[in-house]
C-alpha positions as MATLAB code, in Angstrom:
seq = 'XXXXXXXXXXXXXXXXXXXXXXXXXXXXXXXXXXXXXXXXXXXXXXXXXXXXXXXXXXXXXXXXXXXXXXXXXXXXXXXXXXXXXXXXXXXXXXXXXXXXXXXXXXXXXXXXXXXXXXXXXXXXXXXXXXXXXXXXXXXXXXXXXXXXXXXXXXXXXXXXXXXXXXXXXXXXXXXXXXXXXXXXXXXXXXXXXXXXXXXXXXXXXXXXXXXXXXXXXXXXXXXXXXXXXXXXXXXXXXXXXXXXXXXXXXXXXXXXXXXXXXXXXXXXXXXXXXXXXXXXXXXXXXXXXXXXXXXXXXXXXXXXXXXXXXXXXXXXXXXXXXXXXXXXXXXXXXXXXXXXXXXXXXXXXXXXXXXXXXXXXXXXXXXXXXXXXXXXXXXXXXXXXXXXXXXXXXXXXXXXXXXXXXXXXXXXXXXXXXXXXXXXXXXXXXXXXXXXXXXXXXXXXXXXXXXXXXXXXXXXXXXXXXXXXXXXXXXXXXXXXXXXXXXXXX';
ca = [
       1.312    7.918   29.107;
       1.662    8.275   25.384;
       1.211   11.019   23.439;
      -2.301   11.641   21.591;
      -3.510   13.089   18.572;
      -7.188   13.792   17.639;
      -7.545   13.810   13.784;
     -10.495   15.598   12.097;
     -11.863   13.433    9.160;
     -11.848    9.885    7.862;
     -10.516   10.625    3.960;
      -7.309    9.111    2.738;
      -5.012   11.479    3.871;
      -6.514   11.014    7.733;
      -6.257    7.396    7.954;
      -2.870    7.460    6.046;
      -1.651   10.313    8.621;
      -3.463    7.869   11.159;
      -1.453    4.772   10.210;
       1.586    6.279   10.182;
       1.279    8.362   13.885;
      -0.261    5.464   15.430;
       3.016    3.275   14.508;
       5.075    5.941   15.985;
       3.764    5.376   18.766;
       1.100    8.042   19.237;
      -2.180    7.058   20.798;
      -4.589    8.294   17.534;
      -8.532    8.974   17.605;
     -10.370   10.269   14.210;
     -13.492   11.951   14.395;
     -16.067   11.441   11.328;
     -18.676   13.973   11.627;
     -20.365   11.331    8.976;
     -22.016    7.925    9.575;
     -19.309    6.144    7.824;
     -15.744    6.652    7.049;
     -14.027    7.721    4.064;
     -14.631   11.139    3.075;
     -15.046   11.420   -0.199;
     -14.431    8.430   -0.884;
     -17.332    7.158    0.540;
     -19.738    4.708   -1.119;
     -23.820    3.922   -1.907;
     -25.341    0.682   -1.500;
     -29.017    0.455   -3.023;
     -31.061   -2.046   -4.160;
     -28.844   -4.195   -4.741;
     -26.056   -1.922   -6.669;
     -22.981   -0.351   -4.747;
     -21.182    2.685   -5.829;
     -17.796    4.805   -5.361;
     -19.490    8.208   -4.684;
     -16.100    9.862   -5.064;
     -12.936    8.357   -6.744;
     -13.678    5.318   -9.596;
      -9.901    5.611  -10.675;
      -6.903    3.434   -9.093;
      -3.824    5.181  -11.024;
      -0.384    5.008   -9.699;
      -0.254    1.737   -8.263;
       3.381    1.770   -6.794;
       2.030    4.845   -4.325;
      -0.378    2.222   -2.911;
       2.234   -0.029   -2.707;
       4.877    2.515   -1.333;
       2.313    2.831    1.473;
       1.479   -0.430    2.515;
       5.265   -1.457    2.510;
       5.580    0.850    5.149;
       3.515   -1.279    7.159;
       5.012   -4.094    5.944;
       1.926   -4.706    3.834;
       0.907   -5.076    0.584;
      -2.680   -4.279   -1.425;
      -3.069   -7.906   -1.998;
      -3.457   -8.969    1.787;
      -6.790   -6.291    1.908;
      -7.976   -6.317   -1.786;
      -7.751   -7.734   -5.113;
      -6.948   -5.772   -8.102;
      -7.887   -5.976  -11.799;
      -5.752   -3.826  -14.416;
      -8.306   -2.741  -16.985;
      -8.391   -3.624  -20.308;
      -9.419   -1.345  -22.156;
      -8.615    0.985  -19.404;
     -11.299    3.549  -21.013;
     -12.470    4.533  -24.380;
     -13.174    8.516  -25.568;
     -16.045    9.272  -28.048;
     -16.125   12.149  -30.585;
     -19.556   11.537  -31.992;
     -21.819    9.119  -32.733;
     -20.135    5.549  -32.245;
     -16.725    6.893  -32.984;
     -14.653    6.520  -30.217;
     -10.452    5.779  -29.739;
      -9.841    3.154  -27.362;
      -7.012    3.133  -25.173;
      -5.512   -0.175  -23.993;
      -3.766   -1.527  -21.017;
      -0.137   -1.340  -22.512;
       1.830    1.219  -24.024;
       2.813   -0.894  -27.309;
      -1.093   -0.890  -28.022;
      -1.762    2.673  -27.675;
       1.025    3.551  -29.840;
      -0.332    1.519  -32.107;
      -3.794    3.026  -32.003;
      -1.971    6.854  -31.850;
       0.089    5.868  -35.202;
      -3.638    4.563  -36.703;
      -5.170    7.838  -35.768;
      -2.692    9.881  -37.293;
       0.573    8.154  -39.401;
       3.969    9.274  -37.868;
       2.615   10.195  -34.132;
       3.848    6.681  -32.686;
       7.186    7.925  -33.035;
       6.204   11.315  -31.130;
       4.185    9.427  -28.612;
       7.321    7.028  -27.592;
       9.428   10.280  -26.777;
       6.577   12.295  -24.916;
       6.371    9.260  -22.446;
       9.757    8.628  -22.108;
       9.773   12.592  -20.915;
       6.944   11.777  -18.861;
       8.216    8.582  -17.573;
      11.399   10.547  -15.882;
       9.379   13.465  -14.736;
       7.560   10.748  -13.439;
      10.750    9.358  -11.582;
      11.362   12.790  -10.627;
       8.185   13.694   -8.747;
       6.673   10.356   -7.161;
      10.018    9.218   -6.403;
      11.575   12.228   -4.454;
       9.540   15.343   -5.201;
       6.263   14.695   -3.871;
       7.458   13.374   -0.596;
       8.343   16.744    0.675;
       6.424   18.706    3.058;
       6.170   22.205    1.108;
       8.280   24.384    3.579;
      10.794   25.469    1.384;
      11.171   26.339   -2.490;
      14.673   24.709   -2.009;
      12.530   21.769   -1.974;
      12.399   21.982   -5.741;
      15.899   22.197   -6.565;
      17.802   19.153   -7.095;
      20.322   18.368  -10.255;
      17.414   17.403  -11.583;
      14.973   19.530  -11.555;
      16.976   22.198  -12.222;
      17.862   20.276  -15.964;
      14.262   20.832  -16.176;
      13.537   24.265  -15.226;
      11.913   25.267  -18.409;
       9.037   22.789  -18.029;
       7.765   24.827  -14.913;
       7.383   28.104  -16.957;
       5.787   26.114  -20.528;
       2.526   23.948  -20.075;
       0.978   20.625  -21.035;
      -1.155   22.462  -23.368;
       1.471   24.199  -25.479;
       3.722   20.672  -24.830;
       1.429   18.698  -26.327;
       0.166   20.804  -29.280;
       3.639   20.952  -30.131;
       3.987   17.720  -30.758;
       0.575   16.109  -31.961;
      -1.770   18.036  -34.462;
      -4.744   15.848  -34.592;
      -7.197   17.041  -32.046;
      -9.111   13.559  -31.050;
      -5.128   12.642  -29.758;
      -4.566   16.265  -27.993;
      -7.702   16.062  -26.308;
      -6.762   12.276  -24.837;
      -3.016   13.586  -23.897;
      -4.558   16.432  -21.671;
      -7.306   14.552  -20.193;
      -4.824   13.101  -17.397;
      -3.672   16.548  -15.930;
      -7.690   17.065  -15.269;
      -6.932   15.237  -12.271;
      -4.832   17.938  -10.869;
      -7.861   20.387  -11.296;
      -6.465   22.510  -13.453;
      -6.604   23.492  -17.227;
      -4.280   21.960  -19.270;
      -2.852   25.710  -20.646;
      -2.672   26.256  -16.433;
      -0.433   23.061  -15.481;
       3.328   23.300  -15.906;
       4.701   20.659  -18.328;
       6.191   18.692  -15.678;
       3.051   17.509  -14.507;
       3.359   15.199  -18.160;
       4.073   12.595  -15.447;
       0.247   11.915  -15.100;
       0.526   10.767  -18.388;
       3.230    8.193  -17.833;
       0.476    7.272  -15.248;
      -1.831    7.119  -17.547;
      -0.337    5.234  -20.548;
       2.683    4.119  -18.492;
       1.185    2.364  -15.322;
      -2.006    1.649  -16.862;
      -5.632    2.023  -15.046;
      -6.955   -0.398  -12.141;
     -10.253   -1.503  -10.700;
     -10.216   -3.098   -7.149;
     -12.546   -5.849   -7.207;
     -16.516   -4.257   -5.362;
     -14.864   -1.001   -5.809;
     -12.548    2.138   -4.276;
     -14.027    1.607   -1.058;
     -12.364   -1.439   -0.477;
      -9.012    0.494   -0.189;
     -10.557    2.668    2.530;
     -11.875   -0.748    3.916;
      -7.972   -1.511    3.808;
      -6.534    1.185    5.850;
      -9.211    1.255    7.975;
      -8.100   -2.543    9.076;
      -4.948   -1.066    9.009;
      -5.440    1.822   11.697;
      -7.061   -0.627   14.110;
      -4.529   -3.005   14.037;
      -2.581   -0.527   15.017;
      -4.632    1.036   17.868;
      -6.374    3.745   16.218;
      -9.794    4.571   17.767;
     -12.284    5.684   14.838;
     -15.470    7.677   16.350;
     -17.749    8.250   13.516;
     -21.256   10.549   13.790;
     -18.988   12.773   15.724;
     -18.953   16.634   13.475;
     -15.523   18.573   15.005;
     -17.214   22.172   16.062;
     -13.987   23.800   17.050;
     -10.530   23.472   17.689;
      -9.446   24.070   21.649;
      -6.609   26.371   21.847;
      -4.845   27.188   25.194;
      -1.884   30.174   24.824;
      -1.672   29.501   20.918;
      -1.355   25.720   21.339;
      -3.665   23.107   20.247;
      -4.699   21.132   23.251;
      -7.618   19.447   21.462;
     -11.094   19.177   19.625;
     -15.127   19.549   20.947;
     -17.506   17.607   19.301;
     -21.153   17.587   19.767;
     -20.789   19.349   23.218;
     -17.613   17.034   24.581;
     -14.236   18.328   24.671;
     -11.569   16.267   23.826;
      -8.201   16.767   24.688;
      -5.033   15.739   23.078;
      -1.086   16.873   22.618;
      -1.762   17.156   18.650;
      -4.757   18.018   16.242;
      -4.539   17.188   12.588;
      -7.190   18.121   10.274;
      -7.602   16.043    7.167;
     -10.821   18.089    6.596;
     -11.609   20.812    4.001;
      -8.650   23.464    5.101;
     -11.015   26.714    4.985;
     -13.398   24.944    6.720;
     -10.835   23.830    9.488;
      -9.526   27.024   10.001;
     -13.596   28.264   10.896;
     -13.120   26.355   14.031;
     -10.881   28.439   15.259;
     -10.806   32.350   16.453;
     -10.286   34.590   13.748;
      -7.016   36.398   15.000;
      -5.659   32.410   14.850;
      -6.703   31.916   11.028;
      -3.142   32.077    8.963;
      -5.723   32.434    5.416;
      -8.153   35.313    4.929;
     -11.266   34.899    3.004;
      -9.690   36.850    0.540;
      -6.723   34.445    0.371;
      -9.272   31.553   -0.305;
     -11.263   33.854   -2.925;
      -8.157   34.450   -5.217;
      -7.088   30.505   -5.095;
      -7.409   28.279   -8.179;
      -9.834   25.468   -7.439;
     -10.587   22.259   -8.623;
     -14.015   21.764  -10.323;
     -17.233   20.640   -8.253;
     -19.085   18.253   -9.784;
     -22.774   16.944  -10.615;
     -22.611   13.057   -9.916;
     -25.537   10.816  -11.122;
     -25.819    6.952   -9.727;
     -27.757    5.112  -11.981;
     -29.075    1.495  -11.802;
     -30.295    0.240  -15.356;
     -32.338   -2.771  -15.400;
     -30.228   -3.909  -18.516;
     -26.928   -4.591  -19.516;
     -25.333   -1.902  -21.798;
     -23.214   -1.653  -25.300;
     -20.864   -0.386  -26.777;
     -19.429    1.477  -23.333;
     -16.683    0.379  -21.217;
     -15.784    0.585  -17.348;
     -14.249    4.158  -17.765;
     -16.099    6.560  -20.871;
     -15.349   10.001  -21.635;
     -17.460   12.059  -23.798;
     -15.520   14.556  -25.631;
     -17.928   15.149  -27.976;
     -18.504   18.672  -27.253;
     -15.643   21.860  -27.306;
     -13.122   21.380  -24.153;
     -12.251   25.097  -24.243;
     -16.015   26.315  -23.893;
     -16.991   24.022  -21.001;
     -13.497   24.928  -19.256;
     -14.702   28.785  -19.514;
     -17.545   27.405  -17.926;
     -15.501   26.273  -14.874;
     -12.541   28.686  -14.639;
     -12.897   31.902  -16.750;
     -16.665   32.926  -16.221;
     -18.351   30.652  -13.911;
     -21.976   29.412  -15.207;
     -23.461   25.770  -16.244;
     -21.626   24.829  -19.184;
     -24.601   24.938  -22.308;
     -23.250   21.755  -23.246;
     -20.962   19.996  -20.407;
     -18.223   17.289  -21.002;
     -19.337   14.299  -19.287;
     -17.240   10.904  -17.757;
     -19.405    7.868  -17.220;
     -18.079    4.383  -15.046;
     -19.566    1.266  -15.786;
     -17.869   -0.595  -13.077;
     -20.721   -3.445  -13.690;
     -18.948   -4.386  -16.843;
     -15.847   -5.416  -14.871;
     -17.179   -6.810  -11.566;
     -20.087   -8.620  -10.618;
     -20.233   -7.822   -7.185;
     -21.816   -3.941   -7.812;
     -24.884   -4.622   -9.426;
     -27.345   -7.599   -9.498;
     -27.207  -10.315  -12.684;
     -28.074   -8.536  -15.594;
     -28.256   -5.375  -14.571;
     -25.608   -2.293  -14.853;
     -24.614    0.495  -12.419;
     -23.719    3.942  -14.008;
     -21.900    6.541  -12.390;
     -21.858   10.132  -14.762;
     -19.912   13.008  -13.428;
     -20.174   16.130  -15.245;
     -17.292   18.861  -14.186;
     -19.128   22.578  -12.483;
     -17.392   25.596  -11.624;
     -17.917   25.851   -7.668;
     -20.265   28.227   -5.504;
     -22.824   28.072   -8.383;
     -26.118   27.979   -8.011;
     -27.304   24.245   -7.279;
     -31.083   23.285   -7.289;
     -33.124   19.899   -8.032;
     -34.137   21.432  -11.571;
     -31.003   21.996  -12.572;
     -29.711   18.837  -11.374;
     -32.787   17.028  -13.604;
     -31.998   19.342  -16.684;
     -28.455   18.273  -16.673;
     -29.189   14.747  -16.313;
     -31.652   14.833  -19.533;
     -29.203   16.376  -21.496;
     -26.055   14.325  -21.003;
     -28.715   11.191  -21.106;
     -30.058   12.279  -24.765;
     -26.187   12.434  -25.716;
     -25.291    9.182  -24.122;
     -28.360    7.209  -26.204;
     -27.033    9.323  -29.246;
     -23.212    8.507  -29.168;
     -23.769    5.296  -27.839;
     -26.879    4.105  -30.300;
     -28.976    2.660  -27.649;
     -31.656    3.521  -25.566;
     -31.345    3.349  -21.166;
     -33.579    6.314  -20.446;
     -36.277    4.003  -20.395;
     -34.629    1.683  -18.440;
     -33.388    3.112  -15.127;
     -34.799    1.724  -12.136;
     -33.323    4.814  -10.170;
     -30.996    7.616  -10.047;
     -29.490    9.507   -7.487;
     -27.481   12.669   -7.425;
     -25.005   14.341   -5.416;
     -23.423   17.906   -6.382;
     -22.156   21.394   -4.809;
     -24.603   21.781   -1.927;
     -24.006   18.143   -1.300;
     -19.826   18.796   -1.278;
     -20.758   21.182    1.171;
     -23.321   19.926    3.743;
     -21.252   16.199    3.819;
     -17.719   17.667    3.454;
     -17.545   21.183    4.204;
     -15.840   21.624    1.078;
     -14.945   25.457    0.521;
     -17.974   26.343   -2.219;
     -18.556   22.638   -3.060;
     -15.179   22.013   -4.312;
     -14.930   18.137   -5.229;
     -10.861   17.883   -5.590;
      -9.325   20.481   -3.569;
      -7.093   23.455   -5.194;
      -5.799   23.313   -8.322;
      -2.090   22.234   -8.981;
      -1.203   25.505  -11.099;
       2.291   26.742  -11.197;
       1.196   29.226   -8.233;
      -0.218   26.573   -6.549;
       2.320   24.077   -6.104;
       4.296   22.218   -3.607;
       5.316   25.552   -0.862;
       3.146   27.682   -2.587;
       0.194   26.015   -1.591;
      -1.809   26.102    2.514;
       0.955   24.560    4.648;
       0.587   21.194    6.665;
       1.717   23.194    9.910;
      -0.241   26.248   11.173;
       1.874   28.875   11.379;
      -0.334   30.407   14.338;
      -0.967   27.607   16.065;
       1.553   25.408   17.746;
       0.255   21.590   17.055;
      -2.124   21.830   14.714;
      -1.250   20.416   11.805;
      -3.111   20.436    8.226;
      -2.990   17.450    5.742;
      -5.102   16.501    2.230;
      -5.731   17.520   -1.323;
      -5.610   21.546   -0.257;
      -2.518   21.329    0.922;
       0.857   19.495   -0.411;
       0.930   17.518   -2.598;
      -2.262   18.558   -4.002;
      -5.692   16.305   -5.735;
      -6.157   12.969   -6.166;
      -6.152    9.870   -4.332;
      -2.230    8.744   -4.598;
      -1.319   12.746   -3.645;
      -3.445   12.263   -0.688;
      -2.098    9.033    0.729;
       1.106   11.153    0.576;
      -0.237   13.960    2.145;
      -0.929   11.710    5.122;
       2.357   10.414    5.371;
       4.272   14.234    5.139;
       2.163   15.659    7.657;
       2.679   12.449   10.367;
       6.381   13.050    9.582;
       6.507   16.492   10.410;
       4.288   15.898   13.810;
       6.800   13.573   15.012;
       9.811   16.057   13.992;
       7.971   18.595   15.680;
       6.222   16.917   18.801;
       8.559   14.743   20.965;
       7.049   11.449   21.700;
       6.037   11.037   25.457;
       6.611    7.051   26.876;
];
């Protein structure tokens, strides 16, 4: 009889931890309290338009790679990918935008434009990033956050220094013209953290970034969901979707399985790819390893307010990824970290992903995704959520010189109360807790409860943090410590 494992949640990081248990040798069933799989990552299909309603951006190819090699796979046997070019353009008014390319040679070229003698600057700041790079998605990132010895190799410790400075003060150091500081500390947004917050090391999302390059897979994210999903059942993993985990079964401080909706089912191992707070509400309090308090004190990524937007017309003068920097960074990040409120006036991303592939909205016709960044636990209501949507629509027609308010067909939104009633996400978080120097690798939740034997914790709350590539990751760190931990029963 083979040893099971019951895994709360359908993200990333549960069908990666999924994958990897189930080829072990572990008998695996996930349990999606949703009606379809994929966490956040989940998508909308209306009216003839299809949207990611979570991640829209495939950076850091080789960990998708790294992954399916494991399996002795590769992306290109699920899905078909399209590097972007450009891979997203940044306006700072009306129809003035920079426009960053798909290779490193043209971005230098459009840096040195902007301002005459930053090419030279920019070559040396990715080179840095390019070996942190090596450092952390090579070797770092692929440890499980028990020890800080973790973080001490030859070469790390050659780089000590960039733990204690920060991208903010990196970058200012080197580049003076504002349009190009603001586009060098976009990429650490990812990690959910202000740029004066996130130690210099993390540079390496820029090497991502300018380095690697940014990918669309053709109809959209959810076809690398669709991927490991095909994945998991090739390898015997039982998916039960519609099925919300109520609590954790514990027997002498041992896991011995999950209840949902009224049936208990029992298993050797329980792994939660679920919000972590949330997870640890299933069980008694005197079991909890995190206090409220604990959680309170944390660093979290933004929420967000998400529109979906079908247009009944093609637009200009955008392309597949836009940011609108048009506004002060420092105010709206106040906004989200310092004083918590609605920013007066937000920052805003938009995805065309129309523009690049014909398969998400019908002939003629664009689909819009805008995602403005929120402090969470604020105050979320269908007015605000309208207001919010007229102002960064006013803005877009401005910048952009066009008009589309006139020409939506429909619009829907998703935000904080949504985060929480789909996702249990600790006060609507959308990417987990924040990679801050405090907050990193065996500073942050651990994958293995320490009051609990065999129950195990994995996604963007614990190691190695955010984002889609971390959480892949995640999923294979915490399968590797089950199977140090749990001896496999033939």
């Amino acid at each position: 009889m083979k040893t099971t494992v019951n895994i709360i949640g359908s993200g990333f990081s549960s069908l990666a931890s999924a994958c990897y248990l189930a080829k072990a040798g572990y008998e695996v069933t996930i349990f999606e309290k949703n009606k379809t799989i994929g966490g956040r990552a989940r998508q909308l299909q209306t009216q003839g338009f299809t949207f990611d309603i979570g991640p829209t951006w495939y950076w850091m190819p080789d960990v998708f790679e790294r992954f399916f090699s494991d399996f002795n796979k590769k992306p290109s046997d699920y899905y078909t990918l399209e590097k972007l070019n450009p891979a997203y353009s940044v306006y700072f008014g009306k129809d003035d935008f920079i426009t960053i390319e798909d290779t490193l040679e043209k971005i230098i070229i459009a840096f040195e434009k902007e301002e005459p003698g930053s090419s030279k600057k920019l070559k040396t700041f990715i080179e840095q990033a390019k070996h942190n790079y090596d450092i952390a998605i090579k070797d770092l990132v692929y440890n499980p956050g028990v020890s800080p010895l973790e973080l001490i190799t030859p070469a790390t410790i050659k780089k000590i220094n960039q733990f204690f400075s920060t991208i903010k003060k990196d970058v200012r150091k080197s580049f003076k013209n504002d349009r190009l500081v603001k586009i060098l500390e976009f990429p650490v947004l990812f990690l959910g953290a202000k740029p004066s917050d996130t130690p210099s090391f993390y540079s390496f999302m820029n090497y991502a970034d300018f380095g690697l390059g940014t990918f669309h897979p053709k109809k959209g994210m959810y076809q690398v969901i669709l991927a490991i999903e095909k994945l998991a059942k090739s390898l015997g993993v039982i998916i039960k979707t519609e099925n919300s985990v109520d609590r954790i079964i514990v027997n002498n401080k041992k896991a011995i399985g999950i209840e949902s909706k009224g049936t208990k089912y029992y298993s050797d191992v329980v792994v939660s790819g679920a919000d972590y707070h949330h997870t640890e509400t299933l069980l008694d309090k005197s079991l909890r390893q995190y206090t409220e308090s604990y959680w309170q004190k944390k660093t979290f990524a933004p929420s967000s307010l998400l529109f979906y937007v079908g247009f009944d017309k093609k637009l200009k003068n955008v392309n597949h990824h836009t940011l609108f920097f048009d506004v002060d960074f420092d105010v709206h990040a106040k906004a989200i970290y310092d004083h918590p409120k609605w920013p007066e006036n937000p920052l805003f991303y938009a995805s065309f992903p129309s523009i690049t592939d014909e398969h998400v909205a019908p002939e003629g016709k664009e689909a819009g995704i805008f995602l403005i960044p929120l402090a969470p636990g604020l105050e979320d209501t269908p007015e605000l959520r309208a207001t919010y949507f007229n102002k960064i629509i006013k803005r877009f027609e401005e910048l952009t010189s066009q008009n589309v308010k006139d020409h939506v067909i429909f619009k829907e939104s998703f935000c904080i109360n949504d985060f929480i009633k789909d996702y249990n996400s600790y006060k609507g978080n959308a990417y987990g807790m924040a990679n801050t120097l405090l907050q990193t690798a065996f500073l942050r939740p651990k994958l293995k409860s320490k009051k609990v034997d065999n129950l195990f914790f994995t996604g963007q709350l614990t190691v190695p943090g955010p984002g889609v590539p971390p959480s892949l990751i995640s999923g294979k760190l915490v399968a590797d410590l089950v199977t140090k931990h749990h001896k496999l029963l033939v």
